[in-house]
Structures are given as C-alpha cells and as structure tokens.
mmCIF file of C-alpha atoms in Angstrom:
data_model
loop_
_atom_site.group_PDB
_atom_site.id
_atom_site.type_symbol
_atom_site.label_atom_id
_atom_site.label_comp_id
_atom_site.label_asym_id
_atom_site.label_seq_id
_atom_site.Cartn_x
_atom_site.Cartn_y
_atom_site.Cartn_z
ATOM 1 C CA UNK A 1 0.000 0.000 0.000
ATOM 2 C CA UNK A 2 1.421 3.562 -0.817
ATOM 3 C CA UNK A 3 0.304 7.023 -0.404
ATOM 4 C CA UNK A 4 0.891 9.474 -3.305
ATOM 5 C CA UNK A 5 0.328 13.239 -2.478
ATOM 6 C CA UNK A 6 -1.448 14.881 -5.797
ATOM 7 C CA UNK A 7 -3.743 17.390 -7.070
ATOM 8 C CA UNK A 8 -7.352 16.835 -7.697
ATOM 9 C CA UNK A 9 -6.268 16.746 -11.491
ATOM 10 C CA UNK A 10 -4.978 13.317 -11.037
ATOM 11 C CA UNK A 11 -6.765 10.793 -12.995
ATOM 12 C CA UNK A 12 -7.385 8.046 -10.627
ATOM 13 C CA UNK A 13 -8.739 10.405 -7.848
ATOM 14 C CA UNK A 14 -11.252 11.736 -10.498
ATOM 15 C CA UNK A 15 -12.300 8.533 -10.819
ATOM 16 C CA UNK A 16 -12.549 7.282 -7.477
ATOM 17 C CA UNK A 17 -14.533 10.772 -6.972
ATOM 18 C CA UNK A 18 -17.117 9.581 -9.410
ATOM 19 C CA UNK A 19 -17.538 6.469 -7.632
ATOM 20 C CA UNK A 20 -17.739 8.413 -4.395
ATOM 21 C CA UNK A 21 -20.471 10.807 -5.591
ATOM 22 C CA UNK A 22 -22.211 7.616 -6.689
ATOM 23 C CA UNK A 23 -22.136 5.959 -3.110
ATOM 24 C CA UNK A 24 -23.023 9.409 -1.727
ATOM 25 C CA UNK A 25 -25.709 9.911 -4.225
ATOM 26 C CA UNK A 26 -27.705 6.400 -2.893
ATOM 27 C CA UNK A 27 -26.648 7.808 1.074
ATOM 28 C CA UNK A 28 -27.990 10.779 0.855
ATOM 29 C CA UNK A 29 -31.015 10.403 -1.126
ATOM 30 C CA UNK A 30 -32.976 13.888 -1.610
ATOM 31 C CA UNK A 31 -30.386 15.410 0.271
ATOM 32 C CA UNK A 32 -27.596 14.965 -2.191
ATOM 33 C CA UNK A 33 -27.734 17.807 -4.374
ATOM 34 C CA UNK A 34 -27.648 19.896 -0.881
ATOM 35 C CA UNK A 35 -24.582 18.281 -0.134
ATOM 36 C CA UNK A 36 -22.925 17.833 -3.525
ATOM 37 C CA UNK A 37 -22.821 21.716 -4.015
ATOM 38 C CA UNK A 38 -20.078 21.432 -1.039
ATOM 39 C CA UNK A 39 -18.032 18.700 -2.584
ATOM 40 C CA UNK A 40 -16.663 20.688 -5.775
ATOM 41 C CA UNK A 41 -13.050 20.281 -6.950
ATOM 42 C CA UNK A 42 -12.400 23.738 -7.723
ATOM 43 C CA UNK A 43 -11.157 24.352 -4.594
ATOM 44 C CA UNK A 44 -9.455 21.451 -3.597
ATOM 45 C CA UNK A 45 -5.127 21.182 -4.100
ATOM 46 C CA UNK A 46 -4.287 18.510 -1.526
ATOM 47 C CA UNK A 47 -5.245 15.357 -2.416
ATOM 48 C CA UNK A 48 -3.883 12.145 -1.363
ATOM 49 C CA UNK A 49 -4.474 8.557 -3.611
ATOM 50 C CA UNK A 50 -3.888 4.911 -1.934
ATOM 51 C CA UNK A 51 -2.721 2.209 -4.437
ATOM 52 C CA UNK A 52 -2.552 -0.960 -3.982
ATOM 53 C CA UNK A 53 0.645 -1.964 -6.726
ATOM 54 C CA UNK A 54 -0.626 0.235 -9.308
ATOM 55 C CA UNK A 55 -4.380 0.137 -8.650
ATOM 56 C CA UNK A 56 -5.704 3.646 -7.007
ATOM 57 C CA UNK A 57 -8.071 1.926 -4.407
ATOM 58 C CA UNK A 58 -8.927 5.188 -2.018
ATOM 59 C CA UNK A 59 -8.352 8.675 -1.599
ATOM 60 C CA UNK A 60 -9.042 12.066 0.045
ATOM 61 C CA UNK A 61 -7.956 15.411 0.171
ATOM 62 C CA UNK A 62 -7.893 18.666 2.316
ATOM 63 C CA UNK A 63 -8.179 22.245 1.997
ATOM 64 C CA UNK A 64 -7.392 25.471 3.874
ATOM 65 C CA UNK A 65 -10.542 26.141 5.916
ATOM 66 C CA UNK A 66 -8.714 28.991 7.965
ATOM 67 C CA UNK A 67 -5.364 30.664 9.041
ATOM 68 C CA UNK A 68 -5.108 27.509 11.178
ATOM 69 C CA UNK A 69 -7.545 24.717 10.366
ATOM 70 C CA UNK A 70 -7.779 22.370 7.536
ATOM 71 C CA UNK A 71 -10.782 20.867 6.165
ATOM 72 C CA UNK A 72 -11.008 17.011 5.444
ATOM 73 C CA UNK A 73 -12.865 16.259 2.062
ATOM 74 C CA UNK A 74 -13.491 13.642 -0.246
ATOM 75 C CA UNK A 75 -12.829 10.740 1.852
ATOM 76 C CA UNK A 76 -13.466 7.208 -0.118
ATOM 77 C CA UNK A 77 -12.358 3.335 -0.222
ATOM 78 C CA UNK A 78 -13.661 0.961 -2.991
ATOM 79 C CA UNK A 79 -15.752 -1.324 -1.544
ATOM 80 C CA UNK A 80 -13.868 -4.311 -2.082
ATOM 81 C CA UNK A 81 -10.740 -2.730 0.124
ATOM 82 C CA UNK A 82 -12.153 -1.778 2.744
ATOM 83 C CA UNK A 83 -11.828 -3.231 6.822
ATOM 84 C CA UNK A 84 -7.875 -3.054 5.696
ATOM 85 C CA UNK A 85 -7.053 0.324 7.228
ATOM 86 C CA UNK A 86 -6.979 2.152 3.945
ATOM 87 C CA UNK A 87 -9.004 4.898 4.955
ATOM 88 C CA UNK A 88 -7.217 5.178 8.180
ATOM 89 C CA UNK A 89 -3.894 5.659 5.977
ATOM 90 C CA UNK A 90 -5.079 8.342 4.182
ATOM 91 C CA UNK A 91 -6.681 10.657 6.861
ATOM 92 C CA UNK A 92 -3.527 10.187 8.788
ATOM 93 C CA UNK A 93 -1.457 11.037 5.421
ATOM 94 C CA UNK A 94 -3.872 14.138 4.832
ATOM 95 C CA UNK A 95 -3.276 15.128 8.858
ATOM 96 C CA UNK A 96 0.561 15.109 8.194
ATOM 97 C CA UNK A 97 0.490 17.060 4.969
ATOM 98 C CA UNK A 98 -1.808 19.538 6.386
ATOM 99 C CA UNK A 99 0.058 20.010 9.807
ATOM 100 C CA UNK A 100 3.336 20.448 6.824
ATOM 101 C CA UNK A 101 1.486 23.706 5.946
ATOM 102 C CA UNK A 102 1.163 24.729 9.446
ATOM 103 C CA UNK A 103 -1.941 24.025 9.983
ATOM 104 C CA UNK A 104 -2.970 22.958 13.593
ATOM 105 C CA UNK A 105 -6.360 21.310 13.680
ATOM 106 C CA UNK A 106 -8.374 19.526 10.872
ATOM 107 C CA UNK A 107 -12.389 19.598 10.796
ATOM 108 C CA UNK A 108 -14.670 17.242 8.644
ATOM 109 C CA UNK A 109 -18.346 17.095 8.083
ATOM 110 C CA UNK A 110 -19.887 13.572 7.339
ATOM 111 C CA UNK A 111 -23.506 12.064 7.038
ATOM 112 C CA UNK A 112 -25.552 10.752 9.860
ATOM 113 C CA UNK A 113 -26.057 8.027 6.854
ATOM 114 C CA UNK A 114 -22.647 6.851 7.232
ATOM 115 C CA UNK A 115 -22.040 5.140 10.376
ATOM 116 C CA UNK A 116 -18.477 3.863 9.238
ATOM 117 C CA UNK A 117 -17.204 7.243 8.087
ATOM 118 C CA UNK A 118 -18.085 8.794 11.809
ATOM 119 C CA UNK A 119 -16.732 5.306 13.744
ATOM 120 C CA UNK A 120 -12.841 5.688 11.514
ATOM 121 C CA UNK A 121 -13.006 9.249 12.686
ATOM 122 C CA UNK A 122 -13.657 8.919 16.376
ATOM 123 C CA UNK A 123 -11.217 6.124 16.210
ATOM 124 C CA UNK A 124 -9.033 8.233 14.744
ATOM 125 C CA UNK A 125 -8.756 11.180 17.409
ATOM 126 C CA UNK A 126 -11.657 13.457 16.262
ATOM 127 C CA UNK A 127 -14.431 14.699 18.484
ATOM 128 C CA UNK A 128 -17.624 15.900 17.985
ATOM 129 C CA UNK A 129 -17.885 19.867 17.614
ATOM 130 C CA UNK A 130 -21.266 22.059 16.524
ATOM 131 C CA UNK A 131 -21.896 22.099 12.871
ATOM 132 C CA UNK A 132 -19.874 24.676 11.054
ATOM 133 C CA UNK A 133 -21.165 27.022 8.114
ATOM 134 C CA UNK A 134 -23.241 25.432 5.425
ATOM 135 C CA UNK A 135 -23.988 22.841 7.930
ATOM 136 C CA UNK A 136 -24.942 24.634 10.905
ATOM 137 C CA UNK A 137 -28.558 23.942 10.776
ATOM 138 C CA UNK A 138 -28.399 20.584 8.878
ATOM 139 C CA UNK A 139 -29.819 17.764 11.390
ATOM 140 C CA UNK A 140 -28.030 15.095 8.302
ATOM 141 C CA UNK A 141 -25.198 16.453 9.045
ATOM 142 C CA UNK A 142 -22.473 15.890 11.656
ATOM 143 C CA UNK A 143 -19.234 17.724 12.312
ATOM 144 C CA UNK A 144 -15.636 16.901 14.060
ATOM 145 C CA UNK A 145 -12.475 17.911 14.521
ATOM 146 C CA UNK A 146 -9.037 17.366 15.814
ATOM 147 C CA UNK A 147 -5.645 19.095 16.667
ATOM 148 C CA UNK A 148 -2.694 17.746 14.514
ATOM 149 C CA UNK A 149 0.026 19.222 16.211
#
C-alpha cells in the first residue's frame, strides 16, 4: 500500500470521486444535491491517492478552511478494500500534509447516513464539535475535529 500526495487533477482520484459521488448519491437520497454543491473540486489542491501496486483503491484530500484549520474532504475506499485500514492511511497522510502547511487542527463534516465514516473518525482522534457554516442547521449532518500538532 502507498500514499501518493497529488492534485485533484490526477486521474485516478477523479475517478474514485465519481464512484464516491455515486455511493453518496444512494446515502444521501434527496439530500444529495444539498450536499454535492459542497463537494466541488475547484477548490481542492491537496489530495492524497492509496494504491494498492498500481491500482488507485482510495483517496481524500484537504483544503485550507482557515489561518489555522484544515478541512477534510473527499474521503473514499472501494468497496472491495475496505476493513484493511486504507481509509485510516489516508486521513492520517492528509493530517501530516496539512500540519506540513502549518496548519494545527483539521475539521470534517460527514452524514448521519454513514455510520463507518463517523466510527474511523472517532477512532481516529476526532471529536464531535457544533456544525460549522453550510452545515450549521443541517440535522443530516455531523461535524468533528481534531488538533494535529
């Protein structure tokens, strides 16, 4: 398993993105075009893509949400990888990178729909904290974060 640091150009995370907005689209139901307006690339530089040999099996990506916080997007594992601590790879790479840049803390927003998503990230250090922005009044909607340095 490695961990290449990219740019949302790469091919393989544009794919995998596809097959996340897929999964999402079937989570979220008639809440997905809410969410999907959040989830745009134009933004995003950091991106981080997990092969296994030279098949791109997950990925995710941060970017600057403030002076000092990142914001944790994109997060997805192909179906057939996951329980192998993929996903746990790649927050942790996208933690590194970010706290690289200076950045002290990392936020997220996931899907009450998405029970796994929210267990890898309170396994992974991040606590529950009020919905931010967009999100503040979403009851979908749930909101952590973490200090990375």
């Amino acid at each position: 398993m490695t961990f290449q640091r990219t740019t949302s150009d790469n091919d393989d995370f544009v794919s995998l993105i596809t097959l996340l907005d897929e999964d999402l689209a079937i989570r979220d139901g008639e809440d997905h075009a809410f969410y999907a307006q959040f989830d745009t690339l134009d933004h995003i530089k950091n991106v981080v893509v997990c092969y296994q040999g030279n098949h791109a099996v997950g990925c995710g990506a941060f970017k600057p949400y403030n002076n000092s916080t990142a914001e944790i997007k994109r997060m997805f594992v192909r179906p057939d990888f996951r329980g192998q601590g993929i996903a746990k790879g790649i927050l942790s790479e996208l933690e590194n990178w970010a706290s690289e840049y200076g950045f002290t803390n990392c936020i997220l927003e996931t899907g009450t729909n998405n029970p796994q998503a929210i267990q890898l990230d309170t396994k992974s250090g991040y606590t529950f904290i009020p919905n931010y922005d967009q999100y503040e009044n979403v009851v979908t909607s749930i909101c952590l974060g973490k200090i990375i340095q």
